[in-house]
GROMACS .gro file of C-alpha atoms in nm:
model
  421
    1MET     CA    1  -0.023  -0.023  -0.004
    2ARG     CA    2   0.150   0.342  -0.078
    3PHE     CA    3   0.051   0.645   0.148
    4LEU     CA    4   0.099   1.005   0.013
    5ALA     CA    5   0.286   1.246   0.209
    6THR     CA    6   0.150   1.585  -0.046
    7THR     CA    7  -0.223   1.449  -0.117
    8ALA     CA    8  -0.314   1.767  -0.146
    9LEU     CA    9  -0.148   1.846  -0.435
   10THR     CA   10  -0.238   1.478  -0.572
   11LEU     CA   11  -0.617   1.608  -0.532
   12THR     CA   12  -0.549   1.952  -0.746
   13ALA     CA   13  -0.386   1.719  -1.027
   14SER     CA   14  -0.639   1.461  -1.014
   15LEU     CA   15  -0.910   1.782  -1.038
   16GLY     CA   16  -0.749   1.961  -1.348
   17ALA     CA   17  -0.454   2.282  -1.345
   18GLY     CA   18  -0.779   2.532  -1.303
   19ALA     CA   19  -1.090   2.373  -1.146
   20ALA     CA   20  -0.912   2.384  -0.774
   21TRP     CA   21  -0.704   2.724  -0.861
   22ALA     CA   22  -1.074   2.848  -0.980
   23GLN     CA   23  -1.223   2.845  -0.607
   24GLU     CA   24  -0.952   2.917  -0.359
   25GLY     CA   25  -1.034   3.125  -0.074
   26GLU     CA   26  -1.146   3.127   0.296
   27VAL     CA   27  -1.158   2.805   0.418
   28THR     CA   28  -1.366   2.767   0.755
   29ILE     CA   29  -1.299   2.465   0.989
   30LEU     CA   30  -1.480   2.404   1.299
   31ARG     CA   31  -1.443   2.222   1.614
   32VAL     CA   32  -1.489   2.096   1.971
   33GLN     CA   33  -1.200   2.257   2.205
   34PRO     CA   34  -0.927   2.037   2.188
   35GLY     CA   35  -0.665   1.991   2.376
   36ASP     CA   36  -0.316   2.297   2.358
   37GLU     CA   37  -0.077   2.067   2.213
   38GLU     CA   38  -0.352   1.952   1.911
   39GLU     CA   39  -0.459   2.331   1.838
   40ALA     CA   40  -0.128   2.434   1.807
   41PHE     CA   41  -0.054   2.086   1.574
   42TYR     CA   42  -0.383   2.254   1.316
   43ALA     CA   43  -0.205   2.618   1.327
   44GLU     CA   44   0.105   2.412   1.153
   45VAL     CA   45  -0.082   2.233   0.895
   46GLU     CA   46  -0.246   2.590   0.888
   47GLN     CA   47   0.023   2.737   0.821
   48ALA     CA   48   0.215   2.457   0.549
   49TYR     CA   49  -0.085   2.482   0.351
   50GLU     CA   50  -0.098   2.827   0.335
   51ALA     CA   51   0.274   2.834   0.197
   52GLU     CA   52   0.167   2.595  -0.101
   53HIS     CA   53  -0.172   2.758  -0.143
   54PRO     CA   54  -0.116   3.162  -0.064
   55ASP     CA   55  -0.498   3.227  -0.259
   56VAL     CA   56  -0.588   3.051   0.082
   57ASP     CA   57  -0.680   3.151   0.432
   58ILE     CA   58  -0.776   2.814   0.618
   59VAL     CA   59  -0.980   2.930   0.993
   60PHE     CA   60  -0.995   2.776   1.290
   61GLU     CA   61  -1.273   2.839   1.502
   62TYR     CA   62  -1.295   2.587   1.807
   63ILE     CA   63  -1.640   2.621   2.054
   64ALA     CA   64  -1.646   2.406   2.428
   65ASN     CA   65  -1.784   2.083   2.354
   66GLU     CA   66  -2.175   2.131   2.478
   67ALA     CA   67  -2.166   2.470   2.320
   68TYR     CA   68  -2.044   2.336   1.973
   69LYS     CA   69  -2.413   2.063   1.990
   70SER     CA   70  -2.650   2.296   2.096
   71LYS     CA   71  -2.479   2.536   1.848
   72LEU     CA   72  -2.381   2.366   1.528
   73PRO     CA   73  -2.721   2.225   1.370
   74THR     CA   74  -2.864   2.638   1.413
   75LEU     CA   75  -2.520   2.677   1.207
   76LEU     CA   76  -2.540   2.437   0.981
   77GLN     CA   77  -2.918   2.612   0.865
   78SER     CA   78  -2.721   3.006   0.818
   79ASP     CA   79  -2.522   3.132   0.608
   80ALA     CA   80  -2.245   3.150   0.857
   81ARG     CA   81  -2.162   2.727   0.826
   82PRO     CA   82  -1.865   2.595   0.840
   83ASP     CA   83  -1.673   2.460   0.503
   84LEU     CA   84  -1.571   2.176   0.746
   85PHE     CA   85  -1.705   2.062   1.122
   86TYR     CA   86  -1.616   1.801   1.384
   87SER     CA   87  -1.861   1.542   1.361
   88TRP     CA   88  -1.891   1.184   1.579
   89GLY     CA   89  -2.072   1.031   1.259
   90GLY     CA   90  -2.343   0.797   1.264
   91GLU     CA   91  -2.744   0.918   1.238
   92ALA     CA   92  -2.640   1.230   1.308
   93LEU     CA   93  -2.473   1.224   1.014
   94ARG     CA   94  -2.753   1.074   0.896
   95GLU     CA   95  -2.947   1.354   0.925
   96GLN     CA   96  -2.715   1.615   0.830
   97ALA     CA   97  -2.688   1.440   0.449
   98GLU     CA   98  -3.102   1.404   0.495
   99ALA     CA   99  -3.186   1.751   0.545
  100GLY     CA  100  -2.893   1.888   0.279
  101PHE     CA  101  -2.640   2.036   0.506
  102VAL     CA  102  -2.338   1.829   0.398
  103ARG     CA  103  -2.157   1.767   0.056
  104MET     CA  104  -2.102   1.424  -0.117
  105ILE     CA  105  -1.710   1.396  -0.167
  106ASP     CA  106  -1.705   1.139  -0.345
  107ASP     CA  107  -1.578   1.218  -0.645
  108LEU     CA  108  -1.263   1.476  -0.478
  109VAL     CA  109  -1.161   1.194  -0.284
  110PRO     CA  110  -0.871   1.005  -0.536
  111GLU     CA  111  -0.866   0.656  -0.461
  112ASP     CA  112  -0.525   0.555  -0.356
  113VAL     CA  113  -0.616   0.802  -0.074
  114ARG     CA  114  -0.911   0.662   0.066
  115ALA     CA  115  -0.695   0.356   0.097
  116THR     CA  116  -0.491   0.515   0.376
  117PHE     CA  117  -0.842   0.522   0.550
  118PRO     CA  118  -0.990   0.169   0.723
  119GLN     CA  119  -1.282   0.087   0.508
  120SER     CA  120  -1.467   0.045   0.868
  121ALA     CA  121  -1.402   0.378   0.963
  122LEU     CA  122  -1.492   0.524   0.566
  123ASP     CA  123  -1.878   0.351   0.625
  124ALA     CA  124  -1.869   0.577   0.970
  125PHE     CA  125  -1.856   0.883   0.715
  126THR     CA  126  -2.097   0.750   0.450
  127VAL     CA  127  -2.466   0.749   0.411
  128ASP     CA  128  -2.638   0.546   0.162
  129GLY     CA  129  -2.270   0.475  -0.007
  130ALA     CA  130  -2.168   0.825  -0.052
  131LEU     CA  131  -1.878   1.002   0.169
  132TYR     CA  132  -1.949   1.258   0.327
  133GLY     CA  133  -1.640   1.307   0.534
  134LEU     CA  134  -1.364   1.177   0.609
  135PRO     CA  135  -1.206   0.980   0.961
  136LEU     CA  136  -1.012   1.170   1.177
  137TYR     CA  137  -0.907   0.913   1.484
  138ALA     CA  138  -1.039   0.605   1.644
  139THR     CA  139  -1.047   0.653   2.086
  140GLU     CA  140  -1.229   0.407   2.289
  141VAL     CA  141  -1.397   0.473   2.647
  142VAL     CA  142  -1.116   0.342   2.936
  143PHE     CA  143  -1.156   0.366   3.261
  144TRP     CA  144  -0.855   0.555   3.344
  145VAL     CA  145  -0.733   0.470   3.729
  146ASN     CA  146  -0.530   0.690   3.983
  147THR     CA  147  -0.307   0.449   4.035
  148ASP     CA  148  -0.184   0.601   4.411
  149LEU     CA  149  -0.523   0.578   4.519
  150THR     CA  150  -0.642   0.308   4.446
  151GLU     CA  151  -0.294   0.099   4.618
  152GLU     CA  152  -0.411   0.337   4.901
  153GLY     CA  153  -0.789   0.253   4.912
  154GLY     CA  154  -0.646  -0.114   4.890
  155VAL     CA  155  -0.761  -0.211   4.590
  156ASP     CA  156  -0.591  -0.375   4.270
  157HIS     CA  157  -0.734  -0.291   3.915
  158THR     CA  158  -0.567  -0.558   3.757
  159ALA     CA  159  -0.766  -0.795   3.970
  160ILE     CA  160  -1.088  -0.615   3.828
  161GLU     CA  161  -1.250  -0.804   3.560
  162THR     CA  162  -1.638  -0.882   3.608
  163TRP     CA  163  -1.876  -0.597   3.685
  164ASP     CA  164  -1.895  -0.798   4.052
  165ASP     CA  165  -1.551  -0.696   4.098
  166PHE     CA  166  -1.571  -0.319   4.035
  167LEU     CA  167  -1.866  -0.309   4.272
  168GLN     CA  168  -1.635  -0.488   4.526
  169ALA     CA  169  -1.402  -0.257   4.404
  170VAL     CA  170  -1.588   0.007   4.475
  171GLN     CA  171  -1.661  -0.014   4.843
  172THR     CA  172  -1.370  -0.059   4.916
  173LEU     CA  173  -1.257   0.256   4.814
  174LYS     CA  174  -1.514   0.412   5.019
  175ASP     CA  175  -1.474   0.163   5.297
  176ALA     CA  176  -1.128   0.348   5.263
  177GLY     CA  177  -1.207   0.705   5.266
  178VAL     CA  178  -1.096   0.765   4.868
  179THR     CA  179  -1.338   0.876   4.648
  180PRO     CA  180  -1.423   0.579   4.418
  181ILE     CA  181  -1.541   0.774   4.097
  182VAL     CA  182  -1.528   1.141   3.948
  183ALA     CA  183  -1.762   1.174   3.692
  184GLY     CA  184  -1.877   1.495   3.495
  185GLY     CA  185  -2.289   1.405   3.557
  186GLN     CA  186  -2.454   1.806   3.481
  187ASP     CA  187  -2.332   1.707   3.103
  188LYS     CA  188  -2.536   1.375   3.102
  189TRP     CA  189  -2.303   1.242   2.857
  190PRO     CA  190  -1.975   1.111   3.039
  191LEU     CA  191  -2.272   0.852   3.230
  192HIS     CA  192  -2.413   0.750   2.903
  193PHE     CA  193  -2.091   0.559   2.841
  194TYR     CA  194  -2.216   0.370   3.163
  195TRP     CA  195  -2.574   0.293   3.027
  196SER     CA  196  -2.386   0.206   2.684
  197TYR     CA  197  -2.075  -0.003   2.784
  198LEU     CA  198  -2.355  -0.270   3.016
  199ALA     CA  199  -2.612  -0.306   2.737
  200LEU     CA  200  -2.347  -0.386   2.529
  201ARG     CA  201  -2.200  -0.645   2.789
  202GLU     CA  202  -2.529  -0.741   2.863
  203GLY     CA  203  -2.674  -0.813   2.526
  204GLY     CA  204  -2.376  -0.861   2.279
  205PRO     CA  205  -2.166  -0.641   2.025
  206ASP     CA  206  -2.514  -0.679   1.792
  207VAL     CA  207  -2.756  -0.585   2.071
  208VAL     CA  208  -2.755  -0.175   1.957
  209THR     CA  209  -2.796  -0.238   1.559
  210SER     CA  210  -3.078  -0.517   1.679
  211ALA     CA  211  -3.244  -0.315   1.901
  212MET     CA  212  -3.290  -0.042   1.567
  213SER     CA  213  -3.401  -0.269   1.308
  214GLY     CA  214  -3.705  -0.324   1.617
  215ASP     CA  215  -3.557  -0.684   1.707
  216GLY     CA  216  -3.626  -0.858   1.997
  217GLY     CA  217  -3.830  -0.566   2.171
  218GLY     CA  218  -3.642  -0.269   2.014
  219PHE     CA  219  -3.472  -0.102   2.278
  220GLU     CA  220  -3.658  -0.243   2.548
  221ASN     CA  221  -3.481  -0.564   2.543
  222GLU     CA  222  -3.400  -0.711   2.823
  223ALA     CA  223  -3.019  -0.623   2.801
  224PHE     CA  224  -3.136  -0.247   2.774
  225VAL     CA  225  -3.333  -0.282   3.085
  226ALA     CA  226  -3.049  -0.468   3.282
  227ALA     CA  227  -2.802  -0.211   3.194
  228GLY     CA  228  -3.016   0.008   3.416
  229GLU     CA  229  -3.030  -0.220   3.681
  230ASP     CA  230  -2.640  -0.255   3.660
  231LEU     CA  231  -2.567   0.086   3.641
  232LYS     CA  232  -2.833   0.149   4.003
  233GLU     CA  233  -2.661  -0.081   4.147
  234LEU     CA  234  -2.372   0.169   4.141
  235ALA     CA  235  -2.528   0.477   4.129
  236ALA     CA  236  -2.688   0.337   4.495
  237LEU     CA  237  -2.277   0.244   4.635
  238GLU     CA  238  -2.298   0.658   4.632
  239PRO     CA  239  -1.923   0.655   4.413
  240PHE     CA  240  -1.878   0.989   4.324
  241GLN     CA  241  -1.772   1.284   4.453
  242PRO     CA  242  -2.011   1.515   4.604
  243GLY     CA  243  -2.186   1.724   4.347
  244VAL     CA  244  -2.199   1.509   4.054
  245MET     CA  245  -2.502   1.615   3.860
  246GLY     CA  246  -2.405   1.950   3.880
  247THR     CA  247  -1.971   1.887   3.722
  248THR     CA  248  -1.918   1.936   3.458
  249TYR     CA  249  -1.714   1.741   3.170
  250GLU     CA  250  -1.405   2.014   3.171
  251THR     CA  251  -1.440   2.048   3.564
  252SER     CA  252  -1.459   1.641   3.640
  253SER     CA  253  -1.150   1.623   3.365
  254GLY     CA  254  -0.933   1.839   3.593
  255MET     CA  255  -1.034   1.675   3.905
  256PHE     CA  256  -0.915   1.358   3.864
  257ALA     CA  257  -0.637   1.487   3.696
  258ASP     CA  258  -0.600   1.659   4.106
  259GLY     CA  259  -0.580   1.345   4.263
  260GLU     CA  260  -0.950   1.379   4.359
  261GLY     CA  261  -1.070   1.006   4.282
  262ALA     CA  262  -0.919   0.690   4.178
  263PHE     CA  263  -1.133   0.619   3.875
  264TYR     CA  264  -1.281   0.816   3.609
  265LEU     CA  265  -1.474   0.665   3.288
  266MET     CA  266  -1.380   0.905   2.949
  267GLY     CA  267  -1.206   0.845   2.599
  268ASP     CA  268  -0.840   0.822   2.545
  269TRP     CA  269  -0.860   1.181   2.398
  270ASP     CA  270  -0.857   1.333   2.769
  271TYR     CA  271  -0.522   1.217   2.823
  272LEU     CA  272  -0.384   1.591   2.744
  273PRO     CA  273  -0.639   1.783   2.857
  274MET     CA  274  -0.648   1.669   3.178
  275ARG     CA  275  -0.388   1.748   3.291
  276GLY     CA  276  -0.401   2.121   3.136
  277ARG     CA  277  -0.738   2.156   3.331
  278ALA     CA  278  -0.587   2.015   3.653
  279SER     CA  279  -0.513   2.347   3.901
  280ASP     CA  280  -0.111   2.325   3.870
  281GLY     CA  281  -0.156   2.250   3.482
  282GLU     CA  282   0.005   1.918   3.484
  283GLY     CA  283  -0.168   1.708   3.715
  284LEU     CA  284  -0.126   1.304   3.744
  285SER     CA  285   0.220   1.161   3.597
  286ASP     CA  286   0.234   0.833   3.352
  287GLU     CA  287   0.395   0.695   3.698
  288GLN     CA  288   0.113   0.763   3.870
  289LEU     CA  289  -0.210   0.643   3.619
  290ALA     CA  290  -0.328   0.362   3.456
  291ILE     CA  291  -0.611   0.256   3.210
  292MET     CA  292  -0.880  -0.031   3.244
  293SER     CA  293  -1.093  -0.185   3.022
  294PHE     CA  294  -1.463  -0.168   3.102
  295PRO     CA  295  -1.539  -0.500   3.310
  296THR     CA  296  -1.782  -0.790   3.153
  297ILE     CA  297  -2.090  -0.914   3.327
  298SER     CA  298  -2.042  -1.244   3.483
  299ASP     CA  299  -2.445  -1.333   3.320
  300PRO     CA  300  -2.472  -1.165   3.111
  301VAL     CA  301  -2.830  -1.162   2.890
  302ALA     CA  302  -2.694  -1.280   2.626
  303GLU     CA  303  -2.285  -1.371   2.480
  304GLY     CA  304  -2.096  -1.198   2.274
  305GLY     CA  305  -2.047  -0.882   2.506
  306ALA     CA  306  -1.717  -0.882   2.690
  307GLY     CA  307  -1.522  -0.854   2.343
  308ALA     CA  308  -1.667  -0.527   2.240
  309THR     CA  309  -1.499  -0.163   2.270
  310LEU     CA  310  -1.730   0.207   2.305
  311GLY     CA  311  -1.548   0.464   2.189
  312GLY     CA  312  -1.555   0.700   1.841
  313ILE     CA  313  -1.496   0.724   1.463
  314ASN     CA  314  -1.438   1.131   1.496
  315GLY     CA  315  -1.361   1.285   1.176
  316TRP     CA  316  -1.504   1.588   0.952
  317ALA     CA  317  -1.780   1.674   0.739
  318VAL     CA  318  -1.831   1.893   0.458
  319SER     CA  319  -2.108   2.115   0.466
  320ARG     CA  320  -2.364   2.187   0.166
  321ASP     CA  321  -2.173   2.520   0.025
  322ALA     CA  322  -1.764   2.380   0.042
  323SER     CA  323  -1.533   2.448  -0.229
  324ASP     CA  324  -1.354   2.191  -0.379
  325THR     CA  325  -1.030   2.400  -0.176
  326ALA     CA  326  -1.182   2.297   0.129
  327VAL     CA  327  -1.173   1.881   0.078
  328ASP     CA  328  -0.794   1.935  -0.094
  329PHE     CA  329  -0.729   2.108   0.224
  330LEU     CA  330  -0.865   1.863   0.491
  331THR     CA  331  -0.725   1.556   0.274
  332PHE     CA  332  -0.364   1.749   0.311
  333MET     CA  333  -0.435   1.771   0.700
  334LEU     CA  334  -0.503   1.401   0.721
  335ASN     CA  335  -0.254   1.288   0.505
  336ARG     CA  336   0.035   1.014   0.698
  337GLU     CA  337   0.278   1.231   0.722
  338ASN     CA  338   0.053   1.454   0.926
  339GLN     CA  339  -0.088   1.161   1.110
  340GLU     CA  340   0.211   1.029   1.187
  341THR     CA  341   0.275   1.387   1.347
  342ILE     CA  342   0.021   1.306   1.563
  343ALA     CA  343   0.111   0.966   1.721
  344GLU     CA  344   0.474   1.080   1.770
  345ARG     CA  345   0.384   1.355   2.026
  346GLY     CA  346   0.055   1.183   2.185
  347ILE     CA  347  -0.160   1.432   2.124
  348PHE     CA  348  -0.439   1.114   1.969
  349ILE     CA  349  -0.456   0.784   1.747
  350PRO     CA  350  -0.460   0.806   1.461
  351ILE     CA  351  -0.661   0.656   1.228
  352VAL     CA  352  -0.447   0.656   0.841
  353GLU     CA  353  -0.308   0.310   0.814
  354GLY     CA  354  -0.012   0.283   0.930
  355ALA     CA  355   0.040   0.561   1.147
  356ASP     CA  356  -0.016   0.461   1.456
  357GLU     CA  357   0.282   0.295   1.413
  358ALA     CA  358   0.445   0.610   1.540
  359LEU     CA  359   0.317   0.575   1.900
  360THR     CA  360   0.524   0.596   2.154
  361ASN     CA  361   0.279   0.671   2.447
  362ALA     CA  362   0.219   0.356   2.604
  363PHE     CA  363  -0.159   0.431   2.687
  364PHE     CA  364  -0.260   0.516   2.369
  365GLN     CA  365  -0.026   0.185   2.183
  366ARG     CA  366  -0.281  -0.002   2.497
  367VAL     CA  367  -0.580   0.173   2.329
  368ALA     CA  368  -0.483   0.082   1.958
  369SER     CA  369  -0.480  -0.296   2.071
  370ASP     CA  370  -0.768  -0.302   2.244
  371ILE     CA  371  -0.958  -0.134   1.927
  372SER     CA  372  -0.790  -0.334   1.694
  373GLY     CA  373  -0.855  -0.611   1.885
  374SER     CA  374  -1.196  -0.589   1.975
  375ASP     CA  375  -1.503  -0.778   1.839
  376TYR     CA  376  -1.724  -0.491   1.767
  377HIS     CA  377  -1.645  -0.113   1.875
  378GLN     CA  378  -1.925   0.091   1.936
  379ILE     CA  379  -1.998   0.427   1.824
  380PHE     CA  380  -2.129   0.656   2.124
  381LEU     CA  381  -2.471   0.622   2.126
  382ASP     CA  382  -2.581   0.978   2.216
  383GLN     CA  383  -2.448   1.000   1.797
  384PHE     CA  384  -2.490   0.706   1.670
  385LEU     CA  385  -2.862   0.697   1.718
  386GLY     CA  386  -2.878   1.065   1.630
  387ALA     CA  387  -2.969   1.420   1.800
  388SER     CA  388  -3.332   1.332   1.968
  389VAL     CA  389  -3.259   0.945   1.990
  390GLY     CA  390  -2.879   1.053   2.159
  391ALA     CA  391  -3.029   1.350   2.413
  392THR     CA  392  -3.302   1.103   2.584
  393VAL     CA  393  -2.998   0.799   2.610
  394ASN     CA  394  -2.810   1.065   2.787
  395ASP     CA  395  -3.102   1.183   3.037
  396VAL     CA  396  -3.208   0.811   3.142
  397SER     CA  397  -2.842   0.770   3.221
  398ALA     CA  398  -2.806   1.053   3.410
  399ASP     CA  399  -3.172   0.987   3.532
  400LEU     CA  400  -3.072   0.662   3.645
  401VAL     CA  401  -2.771   0.785   3.841
  402ALA     CA  402  -3.028   1.029   4.010
  403ASP     CA  403  -3.262   0.751   4.118
  404ALA     CA  404  -3.476   0.953   3.928
  405THR     CA  405  -3.636   0.670   3.670
  406THR     CA  406  -3.598   0.299   3.676
  407PRO     CA  407  -3.486   0.041   3.423
  408GLU     CA  408  -3.775  -0.011   3.252
  409GLU     CA  409  -3.875   0.306   3.219
  410ALA     CA  410  -3.551   0.429   3.101
  411ALA     CA  411  -3.539   0.144   2.818
  412ALA     CA  412  -3.868   0.279   2.702
  413ARG     CA  413  -3.826   0.630   2.678
  414VAL     CA  414  -3.504   0.526   2.464
  415GLN     CA  415  -3.792   0.283   2.273
  416GLU     CA  416  -3.967   0.575   2.210
  417ALA     CA  417  -3.752   0.816   2.096
  418TRP     CA  418  -3.662   0.655   1.885
  419ASP     CA  419  -4.019   0.530   1.753
  420PHE     CA  420  -4.088   0.953   1.703
  421ARG     CA  421  -3.698   1.052   1.551
   0.00000   0.00000   0.00000
């Protein structure tokens, strides 16, 4: 397989000498606020592209996570829409395609550029056979572990294999006066990781897609109810920091990095940002950190879910009015040379095939191995199921933790949202 270090030039050639240059101008890119290291990388890519294309002005804009999710739908319907925007793919992208908010780019991405991406990653940005964007990286949601606190509390995290093991570890930590878990309950989506993972573990890797098809009772399937029961069992132990439901994701990230809890269920993407949010700007050292896969279920509703991972295949979607130049820049930003830089600096795990060989961070190497070896990689449910259903998943997850709903009601609410989406 041949990888391209100068895909921008290749794409320009494929379009013809005049076609790409005729649409030069400003290219606006909107992204959820990244860590400082990733933002600095984008500045470098911007400068490199502009040096080759002096008539192009690349403009990156960043918005905090929750504000991004609320503002993006409005922006896509306005004249202020960005050319490229950060996307989690899945049903949300399908909704955007059906609404006419995104541009099909099949004819603008050469086959040799496509060949640098795993097909499963391209599928995340494909709707009905048409490509509307390109993947940036794959992520896995894992338990980050503060090994100083687990040791202090008498817990060996490497011995935790099942959900029962985890519940026992939580109780052991509480008995030792250690806060077991830090979470950002106010934003709700960090809690949906629990319900989603438990559903996969209880129902097997096909439980979500089967529910979407209406099989086996849909989202009222026994596995989703069992997931709610498992989550309520955890919540009953009061494992989270005080005020969990009033804590944002960003705050919880900094709290974990400040050593205020033993476990933190979050994606690998938070490795650098959490440290930037620590009160000293440094947070926990690598020697104080470990990662742990989400536990299995001893007696699941259905077999096969133990090897599934939960995370994302995140990337960039192309808005409907974006120029050919915007797509040209996108392929340049995602070429192997740039992705290897990302890997070497430990910013995230690149999706371009082969670029992960440049990873030096042991945590990212572990995550890359987890994803490649998983039986099934499930995209975050709050994105995979579309905006309205995803919001309901987040709501019921938070309500289960807050003891404001029952497992049966939670499953029924998700099914109702799916029926009326």
